[in-house]
Coordinates of C-alpha atoms and ligand atoms in Angstrom, one line a residue:
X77 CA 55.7 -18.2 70.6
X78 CA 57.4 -20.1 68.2
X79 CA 56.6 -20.1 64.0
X80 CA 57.7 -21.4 61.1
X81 CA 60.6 -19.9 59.6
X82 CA 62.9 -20.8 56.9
X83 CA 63.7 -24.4 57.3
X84 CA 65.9 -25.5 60.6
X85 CA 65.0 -22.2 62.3
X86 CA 62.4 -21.5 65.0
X87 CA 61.8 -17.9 65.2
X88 CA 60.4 -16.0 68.1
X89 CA 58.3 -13.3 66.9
X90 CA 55.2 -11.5 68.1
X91 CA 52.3 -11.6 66.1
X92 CA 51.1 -8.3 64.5
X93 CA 47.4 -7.4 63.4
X94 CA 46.2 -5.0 60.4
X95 CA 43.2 -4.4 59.1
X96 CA 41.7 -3.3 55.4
X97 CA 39.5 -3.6 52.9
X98 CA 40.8 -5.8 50.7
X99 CA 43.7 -8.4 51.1
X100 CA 45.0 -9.6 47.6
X101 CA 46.7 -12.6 47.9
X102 CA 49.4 -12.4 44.7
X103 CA 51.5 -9.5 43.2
X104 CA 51.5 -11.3 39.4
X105 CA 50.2 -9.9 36.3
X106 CA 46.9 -10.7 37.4
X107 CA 46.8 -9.4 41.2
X108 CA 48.4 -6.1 40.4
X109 CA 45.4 -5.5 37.3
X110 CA 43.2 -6.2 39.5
X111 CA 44.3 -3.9 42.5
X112 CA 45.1 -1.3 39.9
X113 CA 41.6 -0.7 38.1
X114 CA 39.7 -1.3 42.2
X115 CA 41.9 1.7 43.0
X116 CA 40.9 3.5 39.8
X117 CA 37.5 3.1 40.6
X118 CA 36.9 3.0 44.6
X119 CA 38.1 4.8 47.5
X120 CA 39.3 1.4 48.7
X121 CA 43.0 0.3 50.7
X122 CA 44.4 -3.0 49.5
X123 CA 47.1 -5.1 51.1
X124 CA 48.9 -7.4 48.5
X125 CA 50.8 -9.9 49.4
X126 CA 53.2 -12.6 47.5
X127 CA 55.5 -15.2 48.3
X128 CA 58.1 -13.8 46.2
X129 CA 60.7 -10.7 46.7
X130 CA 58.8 -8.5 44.5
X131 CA 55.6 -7.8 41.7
X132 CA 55.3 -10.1 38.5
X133 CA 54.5 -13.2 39.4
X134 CA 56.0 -15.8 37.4
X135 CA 57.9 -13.4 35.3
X136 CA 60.3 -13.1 38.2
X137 CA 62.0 -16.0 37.9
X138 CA 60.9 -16.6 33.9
X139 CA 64.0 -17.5 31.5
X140 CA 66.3 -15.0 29.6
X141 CA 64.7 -15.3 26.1
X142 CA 61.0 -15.2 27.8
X143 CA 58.9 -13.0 25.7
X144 CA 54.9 -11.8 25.8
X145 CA 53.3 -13.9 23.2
X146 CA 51.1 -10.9 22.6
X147 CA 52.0 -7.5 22.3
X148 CA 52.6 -5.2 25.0
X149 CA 50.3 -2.7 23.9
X150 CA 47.6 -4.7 25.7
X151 CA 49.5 -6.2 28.5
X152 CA 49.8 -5.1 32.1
X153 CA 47.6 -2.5 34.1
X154 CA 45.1 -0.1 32.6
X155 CA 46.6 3.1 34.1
X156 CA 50.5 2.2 32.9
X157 CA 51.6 1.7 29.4
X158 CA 54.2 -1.3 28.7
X159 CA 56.2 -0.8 25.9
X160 CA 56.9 2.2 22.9
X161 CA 54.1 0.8 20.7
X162 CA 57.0 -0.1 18.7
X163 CA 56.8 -2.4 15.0
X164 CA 59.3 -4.4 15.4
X165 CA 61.6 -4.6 12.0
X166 CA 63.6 -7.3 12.6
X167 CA 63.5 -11.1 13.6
X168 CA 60.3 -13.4 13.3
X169 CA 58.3 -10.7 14.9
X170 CA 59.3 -8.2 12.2
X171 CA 56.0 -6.3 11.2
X172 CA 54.1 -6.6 14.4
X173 CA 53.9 -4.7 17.4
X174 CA 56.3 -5.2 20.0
X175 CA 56.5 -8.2 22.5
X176 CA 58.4 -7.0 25.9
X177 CA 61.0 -9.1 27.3
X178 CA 60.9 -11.0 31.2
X179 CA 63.1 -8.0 31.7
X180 CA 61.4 -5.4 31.0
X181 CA 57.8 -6.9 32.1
X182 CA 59.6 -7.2 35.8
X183 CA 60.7 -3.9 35.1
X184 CA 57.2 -2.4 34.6
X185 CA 55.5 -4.2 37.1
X186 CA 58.1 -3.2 39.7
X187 CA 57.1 0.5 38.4
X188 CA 53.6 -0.2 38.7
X189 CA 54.1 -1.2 42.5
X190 CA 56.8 1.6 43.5
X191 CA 55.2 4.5 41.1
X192 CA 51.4 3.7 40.7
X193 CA 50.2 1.5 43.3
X194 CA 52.1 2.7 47.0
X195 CA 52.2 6.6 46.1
X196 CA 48.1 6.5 46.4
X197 CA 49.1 5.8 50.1
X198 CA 46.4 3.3 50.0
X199 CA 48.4 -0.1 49.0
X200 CA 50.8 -1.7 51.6
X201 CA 52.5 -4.7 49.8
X202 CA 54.4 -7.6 51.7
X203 CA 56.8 -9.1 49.7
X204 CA 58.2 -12.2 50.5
X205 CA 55.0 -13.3 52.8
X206 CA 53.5 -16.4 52.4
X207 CA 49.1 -16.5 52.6
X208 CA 48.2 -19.5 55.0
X209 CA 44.7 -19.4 55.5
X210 CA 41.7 -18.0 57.4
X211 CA 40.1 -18.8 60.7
X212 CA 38.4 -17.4 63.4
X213 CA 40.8 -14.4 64.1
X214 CA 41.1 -12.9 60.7
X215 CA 43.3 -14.2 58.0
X216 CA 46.9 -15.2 58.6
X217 CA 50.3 -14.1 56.9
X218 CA 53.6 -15.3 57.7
X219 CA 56.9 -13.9 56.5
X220 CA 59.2 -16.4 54.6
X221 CA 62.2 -14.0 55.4
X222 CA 61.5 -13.1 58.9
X223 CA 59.1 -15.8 60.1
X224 CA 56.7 -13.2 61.6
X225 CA 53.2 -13.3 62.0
X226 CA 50.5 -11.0 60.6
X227 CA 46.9 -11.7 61.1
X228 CA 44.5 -9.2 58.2
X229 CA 41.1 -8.3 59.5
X230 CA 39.1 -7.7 56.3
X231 CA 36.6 -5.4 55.7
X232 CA 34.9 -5.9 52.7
X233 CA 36.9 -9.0 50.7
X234 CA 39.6 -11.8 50.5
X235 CA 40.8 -11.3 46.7
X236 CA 42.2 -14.7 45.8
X237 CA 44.6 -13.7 42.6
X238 CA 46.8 -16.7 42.8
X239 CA 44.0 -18.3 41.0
X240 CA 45.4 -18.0 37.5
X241 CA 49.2 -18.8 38.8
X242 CA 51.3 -20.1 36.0
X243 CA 53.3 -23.1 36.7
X244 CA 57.0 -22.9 35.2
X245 CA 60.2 -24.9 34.7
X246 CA 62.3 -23.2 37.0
X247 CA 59.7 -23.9 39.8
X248 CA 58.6 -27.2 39.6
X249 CA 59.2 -30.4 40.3
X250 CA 60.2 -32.6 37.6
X251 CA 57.5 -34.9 36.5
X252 CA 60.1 -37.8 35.6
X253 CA 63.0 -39.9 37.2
X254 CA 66.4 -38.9 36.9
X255 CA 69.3 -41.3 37.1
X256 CA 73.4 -41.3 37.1
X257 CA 75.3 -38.3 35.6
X258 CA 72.3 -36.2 33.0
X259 CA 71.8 -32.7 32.5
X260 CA 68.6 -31.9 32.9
X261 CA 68.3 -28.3 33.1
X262 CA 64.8 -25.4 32.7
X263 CA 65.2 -23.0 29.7
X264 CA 66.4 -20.8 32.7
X265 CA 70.0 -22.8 32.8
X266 CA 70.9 -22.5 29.1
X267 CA 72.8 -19.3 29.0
X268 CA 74.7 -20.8 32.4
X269 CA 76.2 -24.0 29.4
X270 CA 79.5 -24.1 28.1
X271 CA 81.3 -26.2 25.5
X272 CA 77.9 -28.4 25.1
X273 CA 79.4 -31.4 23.1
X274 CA 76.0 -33.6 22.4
X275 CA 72.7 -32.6 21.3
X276 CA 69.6 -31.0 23.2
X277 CA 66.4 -32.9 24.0
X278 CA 63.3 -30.4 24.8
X279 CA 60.8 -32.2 26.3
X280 CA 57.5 -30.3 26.0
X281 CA 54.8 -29.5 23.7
X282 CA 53.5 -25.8 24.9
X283 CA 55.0 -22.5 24.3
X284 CA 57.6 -22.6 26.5
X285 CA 58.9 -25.5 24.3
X286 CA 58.6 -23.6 21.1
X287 CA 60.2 -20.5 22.5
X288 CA 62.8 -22.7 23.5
X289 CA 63.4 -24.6 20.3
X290 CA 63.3 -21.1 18.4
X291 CA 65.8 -19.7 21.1
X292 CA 68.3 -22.7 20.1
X293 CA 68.3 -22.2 16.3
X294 CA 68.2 -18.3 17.0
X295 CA 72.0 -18.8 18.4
X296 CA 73.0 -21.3 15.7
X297 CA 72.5 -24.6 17.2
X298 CA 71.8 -27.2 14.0
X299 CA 67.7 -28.5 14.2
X300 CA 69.3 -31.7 13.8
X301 CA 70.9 -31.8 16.6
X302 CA 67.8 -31.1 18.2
X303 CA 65.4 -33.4 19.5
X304 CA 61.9 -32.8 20.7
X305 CA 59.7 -34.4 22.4
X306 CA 56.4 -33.4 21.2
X307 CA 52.8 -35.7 22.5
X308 CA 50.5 -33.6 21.1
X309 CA 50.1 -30.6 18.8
X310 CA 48.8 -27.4 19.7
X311 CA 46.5 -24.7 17.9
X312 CA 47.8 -21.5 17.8
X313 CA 46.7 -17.9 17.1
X314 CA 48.7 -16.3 14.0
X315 CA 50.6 -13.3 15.7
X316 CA 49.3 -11.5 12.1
X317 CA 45.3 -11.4 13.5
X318 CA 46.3 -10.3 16.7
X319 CA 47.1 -7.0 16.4
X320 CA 45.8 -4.0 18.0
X321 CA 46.0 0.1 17.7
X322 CA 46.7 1.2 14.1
X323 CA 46.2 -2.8 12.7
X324 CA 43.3 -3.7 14.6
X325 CA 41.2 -4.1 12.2
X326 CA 43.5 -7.7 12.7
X327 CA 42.0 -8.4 15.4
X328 CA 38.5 -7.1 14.5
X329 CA 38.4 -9.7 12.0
X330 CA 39.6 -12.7 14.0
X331 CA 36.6 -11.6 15.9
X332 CA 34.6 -12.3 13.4
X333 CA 36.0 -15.2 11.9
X334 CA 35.7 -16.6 15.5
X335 CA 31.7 -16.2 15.8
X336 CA 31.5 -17.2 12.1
X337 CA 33.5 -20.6 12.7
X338 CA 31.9 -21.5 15.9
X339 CA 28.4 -20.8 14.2
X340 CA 28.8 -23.4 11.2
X341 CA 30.9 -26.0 13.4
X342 CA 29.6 -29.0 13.9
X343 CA 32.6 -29.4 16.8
X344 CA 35.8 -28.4 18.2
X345 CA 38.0 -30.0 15.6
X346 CA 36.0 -28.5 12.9
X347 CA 36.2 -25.0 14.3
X348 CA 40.1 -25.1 14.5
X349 CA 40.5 -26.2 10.9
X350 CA 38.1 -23.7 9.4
X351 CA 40.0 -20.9 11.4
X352 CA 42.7 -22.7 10.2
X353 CA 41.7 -22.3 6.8
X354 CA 40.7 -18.3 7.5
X355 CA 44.5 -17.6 8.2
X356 CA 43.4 -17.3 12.2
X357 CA 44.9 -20.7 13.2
X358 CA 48.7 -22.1 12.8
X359 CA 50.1 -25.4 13.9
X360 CA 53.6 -26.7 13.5
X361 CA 52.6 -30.0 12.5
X362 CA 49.6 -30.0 9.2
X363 CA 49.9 -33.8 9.5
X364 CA 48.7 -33.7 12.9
X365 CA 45.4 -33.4 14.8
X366 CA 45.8 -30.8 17.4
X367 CA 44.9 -31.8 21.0
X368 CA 45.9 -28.5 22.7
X369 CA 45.1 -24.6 22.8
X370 CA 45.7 -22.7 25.2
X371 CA 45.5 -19.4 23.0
X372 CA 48.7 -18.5 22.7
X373 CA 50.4 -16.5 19.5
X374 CA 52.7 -17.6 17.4
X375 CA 54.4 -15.7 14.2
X376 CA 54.9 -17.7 11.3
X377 CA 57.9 -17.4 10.7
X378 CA 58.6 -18.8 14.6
X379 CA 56.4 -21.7 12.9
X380 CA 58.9 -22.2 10.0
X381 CA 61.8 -22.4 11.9
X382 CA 60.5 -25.0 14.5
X383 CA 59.1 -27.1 11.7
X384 CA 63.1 -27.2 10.5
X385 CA 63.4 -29.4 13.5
X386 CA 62.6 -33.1 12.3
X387 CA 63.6 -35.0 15.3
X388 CA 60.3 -35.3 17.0
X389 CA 59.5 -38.0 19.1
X390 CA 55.6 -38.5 19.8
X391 CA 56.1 -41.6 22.5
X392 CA 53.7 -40.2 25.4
X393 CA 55.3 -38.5 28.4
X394 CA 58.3 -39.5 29.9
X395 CA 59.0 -41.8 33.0
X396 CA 62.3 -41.3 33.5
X397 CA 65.7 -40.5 31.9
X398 CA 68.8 -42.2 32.2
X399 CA 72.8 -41.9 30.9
X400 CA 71.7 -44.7 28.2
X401 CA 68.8 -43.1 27.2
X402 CA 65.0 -42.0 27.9
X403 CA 62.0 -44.6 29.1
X404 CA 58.4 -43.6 28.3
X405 CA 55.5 -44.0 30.3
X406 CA 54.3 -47.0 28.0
X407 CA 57.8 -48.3 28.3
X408 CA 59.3 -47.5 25.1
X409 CA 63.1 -46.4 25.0
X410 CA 64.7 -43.6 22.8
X411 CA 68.6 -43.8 23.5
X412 CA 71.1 -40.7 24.1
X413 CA 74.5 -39.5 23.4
X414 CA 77.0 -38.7 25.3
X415 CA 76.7 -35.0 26.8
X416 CA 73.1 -34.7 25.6
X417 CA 71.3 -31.8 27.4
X418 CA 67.7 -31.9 28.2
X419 CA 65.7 -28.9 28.8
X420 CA 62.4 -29.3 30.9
X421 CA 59.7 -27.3 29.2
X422 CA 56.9 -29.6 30.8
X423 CA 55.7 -27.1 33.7
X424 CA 51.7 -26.7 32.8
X425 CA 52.1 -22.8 32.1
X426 CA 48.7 -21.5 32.9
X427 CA 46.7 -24.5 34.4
X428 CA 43.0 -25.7 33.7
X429 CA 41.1 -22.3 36.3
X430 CA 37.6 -23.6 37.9
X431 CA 34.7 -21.8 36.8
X432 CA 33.2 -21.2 40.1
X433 CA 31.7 -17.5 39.9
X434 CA 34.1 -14.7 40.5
X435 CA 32.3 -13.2 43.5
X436 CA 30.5 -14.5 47.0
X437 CA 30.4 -13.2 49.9
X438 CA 33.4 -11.5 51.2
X439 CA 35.6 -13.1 48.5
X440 CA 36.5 -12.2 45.1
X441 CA 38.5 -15.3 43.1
X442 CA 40.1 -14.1 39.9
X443 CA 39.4 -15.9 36.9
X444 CA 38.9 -15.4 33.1
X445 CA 36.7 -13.4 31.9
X446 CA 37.8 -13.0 28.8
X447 CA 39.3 -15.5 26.2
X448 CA 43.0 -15.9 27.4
X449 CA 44.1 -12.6 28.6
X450 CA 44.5 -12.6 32.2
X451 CA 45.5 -8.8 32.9
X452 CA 42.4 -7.8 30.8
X453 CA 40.2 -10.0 32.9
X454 CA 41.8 -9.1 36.3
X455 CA 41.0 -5.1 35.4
X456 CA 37.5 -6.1 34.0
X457 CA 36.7 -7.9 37.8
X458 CA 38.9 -4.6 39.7
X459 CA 36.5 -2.3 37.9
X460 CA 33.5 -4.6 38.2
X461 CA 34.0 -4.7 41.8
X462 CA 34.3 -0.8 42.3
X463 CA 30.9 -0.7 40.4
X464 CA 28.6 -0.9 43.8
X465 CA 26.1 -3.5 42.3
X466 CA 25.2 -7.0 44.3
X467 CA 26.7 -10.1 43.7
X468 CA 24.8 -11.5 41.1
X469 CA 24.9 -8.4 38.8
X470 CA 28.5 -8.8 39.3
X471 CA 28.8 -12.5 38.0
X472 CA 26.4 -11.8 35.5
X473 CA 28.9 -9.3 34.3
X474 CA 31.9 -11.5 34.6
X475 CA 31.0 -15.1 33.6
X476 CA 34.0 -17.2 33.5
X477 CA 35.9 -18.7 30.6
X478 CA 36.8 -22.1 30.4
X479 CA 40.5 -22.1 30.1
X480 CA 41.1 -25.8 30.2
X481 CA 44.1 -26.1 27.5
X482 CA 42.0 -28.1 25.5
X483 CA 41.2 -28.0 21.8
X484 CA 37.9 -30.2 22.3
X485 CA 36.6 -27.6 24.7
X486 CA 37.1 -24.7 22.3
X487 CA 33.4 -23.8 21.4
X488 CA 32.6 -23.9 25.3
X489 CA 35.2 -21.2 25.4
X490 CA 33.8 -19.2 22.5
X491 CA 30.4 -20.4 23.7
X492 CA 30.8 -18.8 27.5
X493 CA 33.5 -16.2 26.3
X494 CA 30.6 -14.3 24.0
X495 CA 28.3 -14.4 27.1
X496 CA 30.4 -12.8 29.1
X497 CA 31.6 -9.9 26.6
X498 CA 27.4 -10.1 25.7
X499 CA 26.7 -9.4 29.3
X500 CA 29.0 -6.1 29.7
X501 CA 28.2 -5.1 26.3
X502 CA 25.1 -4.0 27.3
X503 CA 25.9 -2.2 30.7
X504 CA 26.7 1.3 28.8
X505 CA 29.3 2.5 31.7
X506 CA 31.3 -1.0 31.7
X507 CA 30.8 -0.8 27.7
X508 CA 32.7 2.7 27.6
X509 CA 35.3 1.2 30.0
X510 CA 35.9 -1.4 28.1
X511 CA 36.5 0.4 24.8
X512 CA 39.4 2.6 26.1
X513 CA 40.5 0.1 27.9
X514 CA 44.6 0.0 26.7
X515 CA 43.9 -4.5 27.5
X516 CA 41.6 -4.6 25.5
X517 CA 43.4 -5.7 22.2
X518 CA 40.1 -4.0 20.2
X519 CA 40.4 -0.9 22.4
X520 CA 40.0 2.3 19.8
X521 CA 38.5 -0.1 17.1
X522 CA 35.1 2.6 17.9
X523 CA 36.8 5.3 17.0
X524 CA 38.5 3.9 14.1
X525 CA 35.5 2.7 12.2
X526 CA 34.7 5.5 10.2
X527 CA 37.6 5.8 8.1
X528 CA 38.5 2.1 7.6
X529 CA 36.2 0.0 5.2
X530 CA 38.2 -3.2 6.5
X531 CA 37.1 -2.7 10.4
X532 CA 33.3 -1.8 9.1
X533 CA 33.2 -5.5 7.0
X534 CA 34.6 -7.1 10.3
X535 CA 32.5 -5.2 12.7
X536 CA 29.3 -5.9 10.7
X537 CA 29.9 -9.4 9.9
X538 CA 30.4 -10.2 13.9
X539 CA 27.0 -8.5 14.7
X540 CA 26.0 -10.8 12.0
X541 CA 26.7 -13.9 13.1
X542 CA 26.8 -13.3 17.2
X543 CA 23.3 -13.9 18.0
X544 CA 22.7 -17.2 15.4
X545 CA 26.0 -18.0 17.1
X546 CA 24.7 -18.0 20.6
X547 CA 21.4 -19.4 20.2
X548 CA 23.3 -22.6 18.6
X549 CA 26.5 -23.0 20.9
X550 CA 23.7 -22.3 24.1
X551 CA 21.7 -25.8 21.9
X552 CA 24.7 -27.5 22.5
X553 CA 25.5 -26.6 26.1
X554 CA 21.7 -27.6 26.5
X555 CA 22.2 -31.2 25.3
X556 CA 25.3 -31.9 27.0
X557 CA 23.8 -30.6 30.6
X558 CA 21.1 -32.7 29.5
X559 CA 20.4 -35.8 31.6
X560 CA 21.4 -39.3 29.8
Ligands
FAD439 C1 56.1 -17.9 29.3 C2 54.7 -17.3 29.5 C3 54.3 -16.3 28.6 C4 53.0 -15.8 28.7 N1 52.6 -14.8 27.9 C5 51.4 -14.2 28.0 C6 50.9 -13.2 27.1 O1 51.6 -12.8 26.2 N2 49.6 -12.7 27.3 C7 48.8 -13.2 28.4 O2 47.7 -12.7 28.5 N3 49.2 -14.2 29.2 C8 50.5 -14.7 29.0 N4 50.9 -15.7 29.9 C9 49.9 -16.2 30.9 C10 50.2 -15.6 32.2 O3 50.0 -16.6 33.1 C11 49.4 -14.4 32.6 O4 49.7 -13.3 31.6 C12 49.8 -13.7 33.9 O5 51.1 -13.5 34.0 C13 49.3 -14.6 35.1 O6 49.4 -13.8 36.2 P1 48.9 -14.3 37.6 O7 49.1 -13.1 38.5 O8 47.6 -14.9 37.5 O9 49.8 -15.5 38.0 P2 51.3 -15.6 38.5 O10 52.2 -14.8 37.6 O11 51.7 -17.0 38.6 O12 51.2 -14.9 39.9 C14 50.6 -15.4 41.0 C15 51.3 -15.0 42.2 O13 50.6 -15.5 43.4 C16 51.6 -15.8 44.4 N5 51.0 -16.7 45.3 C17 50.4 -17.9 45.1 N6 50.0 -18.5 46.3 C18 50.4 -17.6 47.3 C19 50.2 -17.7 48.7 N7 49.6 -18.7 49.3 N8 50.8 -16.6 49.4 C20 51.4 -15.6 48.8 N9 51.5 -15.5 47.4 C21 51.0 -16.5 46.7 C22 52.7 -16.4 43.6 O14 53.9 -16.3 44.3 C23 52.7 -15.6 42.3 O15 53.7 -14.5 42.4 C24 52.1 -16.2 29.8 C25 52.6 -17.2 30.6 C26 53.9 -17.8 30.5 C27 54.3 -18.8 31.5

């Protein structure tokens, strides 16, 4: 019978059945964590599909200068290490461990797939295939290339890992009107200019933007000829605290400082500036109340260079851009040059994730279960999973985080983020996981301890303030569930 195939073509193709025990629905950072600590753990097969030609996600189609905001050393899959463990000694992520590029990251996932994952013999991964839904005959597939058919009998559960699914430039639809004879171009199409007489407009305030904006003045382009719309501010992690193996007493002590600020805040905005004033916290912007954190790293001298850029224009989001110039939303103007180039940097990134629990009944839906690292979270449910207990041990074990993007939500984060980590912490085989776990950026910090006075005064001022931490951020929870 006839299915849908690539647009304008009708193709005849049989439909084919399979059967395992799990289907995982996306090949990104996330899905291929996931299916790689379940195989660690279980005697399981897995079939993984994505709608694009190979593992990675997003970073398939991410732009040339794309970087891990964090280092490698705790990106990825458990079982593969990304990256030398290099210190970088040049640029502004001199002194920190190494960041891999969107090469490099496609590189290792495509390893992951070709020399982890199939050799086991128990992963079959359809590229390319497009997830449509489940009915009464099992779950159907179809193949964007060929238009075929597959319909996945599944024997223990439906793993949704396009749940986390970052949204990017070079994939989305612009959110603005474009009219007459503009360049507007994703970060992706930068390399592709030539000759580029006027100046750049970035229009974006997350860390695409940023990356972007650094990328410009890395190659010499002038901050003022620069413009960038900016609505809001962000809060962002200093790279410095976030470091693991030999430095992580780093990020032992943002640990700390994390439990300690949430436990004298009397809200969100006071919590960012006292981690602010800890040295945890950066923002481009001191004059400006941050609106947004999504916990991403920064380096500071990435933050010096961006604040060289003046041009900022804080006029809401825009409506639509035109040879003359650029309307906002609110209907404000801002008029353009000639030959001015505008990069779209507005994609959401990661998007707000329910916090629906993880696992029901024939269905696992990936989600955070740790503050802002998705591979660590995706291994954490994988191994979860493998563990053999019910259903509600298991969400017990892997209550999810609140990753809404914003800074007023930041001590629910903390709040259900401790919970979580609480919970595992005291299941001893999930605890001695978790400590050699390579995403965990405190894996080895254990081992560490006796020899470093600096990871002893973090570790013992967290267990400190953890539990006066909890009881007061669970008050708060209390009051706002709390009937009016
Ligand atoms: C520029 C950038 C830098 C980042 N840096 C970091 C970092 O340093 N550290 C960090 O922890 N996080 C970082 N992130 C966050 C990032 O989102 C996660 O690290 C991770 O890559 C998310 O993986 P994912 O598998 O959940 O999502 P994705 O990479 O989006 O993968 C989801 C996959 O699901 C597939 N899919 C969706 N629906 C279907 C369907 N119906 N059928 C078939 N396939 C489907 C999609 O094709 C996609 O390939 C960064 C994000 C961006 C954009």
């Amino acid at each position: 019978m006839p299915r849908d195939g690539p647009p304008g073509l009708a193709i005849m193709s049989p439909v084919r059945s399979i059967e395992t025990d799990y289907l995982v629905v996306g090949a990104g950072a996330a899905g291929m964590s996931f299916t790689d600590a379940l195989l660690s753990h279980a005697p399981a097969d897995v079939v993984m599909v994505d709608k694009r030609p190979a593992p990675g996600g997003h970073w398939v189609d991410s732009y040339p200068f794309v970087r891990l905001h964090q280092p490698s050393a705790c990106y990825g899959v458990t079982s593969r290490v990304l990256g030398t463990d290099r210190i970088d000694e040049h640029g502004t992520n001199a002194g920190f461990y190494e960041r891999a590029s969107g090469d490099e990251i496609r590189d290792y996932f495509a390893q992951v797939m070709e020399q982890t994952l199939l050799p086991t013999g128990r992963v079959t991964f359809l590229p390319l295939t497009e997830y449509r839904g489940e009915d009464a005959d099992g779950h159907h597939l179809v193949s964007r290339f060929t238009g075929t058919e597959t319909v996945v009998k599944v024997r223990t559960r439906f793993v949704d890992a396009s749940c986390l699914q970052s949204e990017i430039p070079a994939r989305h639809a612009l959110p603005f009107a474009v009219e007459g004879r503009v360049t507007v171009i994703p970060p992706n199409g930068l390399g592709e200019l030539d000759d580029v007489g006027g100046s750049f407009t970035v229009i974006g305030a997350g860390k695409t933007a940023m990356d972007t904006c650094c990328w410009l003045l890395e190659i010499g382009v002038d901050p003022d000829r620069i413009r960038w719309i900016r609505t809001r501010e962000s809060w962002l992690f200093d790279r410095a605290v976030f470091q693991p193996l030999e430095r992580v007493a780093s990020y032992m002590r943002l640990q700390a400082d994390w439990v300690e600020a949430a436990l004298a805040a009397a809200d969100a905005s006071a919590f960012g500036h006292d981690l602010e004033e800890r040295g945890a916290y950066v923002r481009i912007d001191p004059a400006i109340e941050p609106k947004i954190w999504r916990g991403a790293t920064i380096s500071r001298a990435e933050v010096a260079a961006l604040q060289t850029i003046e041009n900022v224009i804080r006029q809401g989001r825009v409506a639509g851009i035109s040879e003359t110039g650029i309307t906002f939303a609110g209907g404000d103007q801002v008029p353009s040059g000639p030959g001015e180039v505008y990069v779209d940097c507005t994609a959401a990134g990661v998007p707000p994730v329910p916090t629906t629990p993880i696992f029901a009944p024939g269905r696992i839906a990936l989600r955070y279960v740790t503050v802002g690292q998705a591979t660590w979270s995706a291994a954490i449910v994988g191994t979860v999973e493998a563990s053999g207990a019910d259903d509600a041990t298991k969400n017990r074990l892997t209550k999810p985080v609140p990753m809404s993007g914003e800074a007023a939500q930041m001590l629910e984060v903390v709040h259900a983020g401790l919970l979580s980590e609480v919970a595992r912490a005291r299941d001893a085989e999930l605890l001695s996981w978790n400590q050699s776990c390579r995403l965990n950026p405190g894996h080895g910090a254990a081992e560490r301890m006796a020899d470093d006075p600096e990871l002893i005064a973090a570790f013992s001022a967290m267990v400190t303030a953890i539990g006066p931490a909890l009881r007061k951020l669970g008050g708060r929870s209390e009051v706002a569930a709390a009937p009016a």
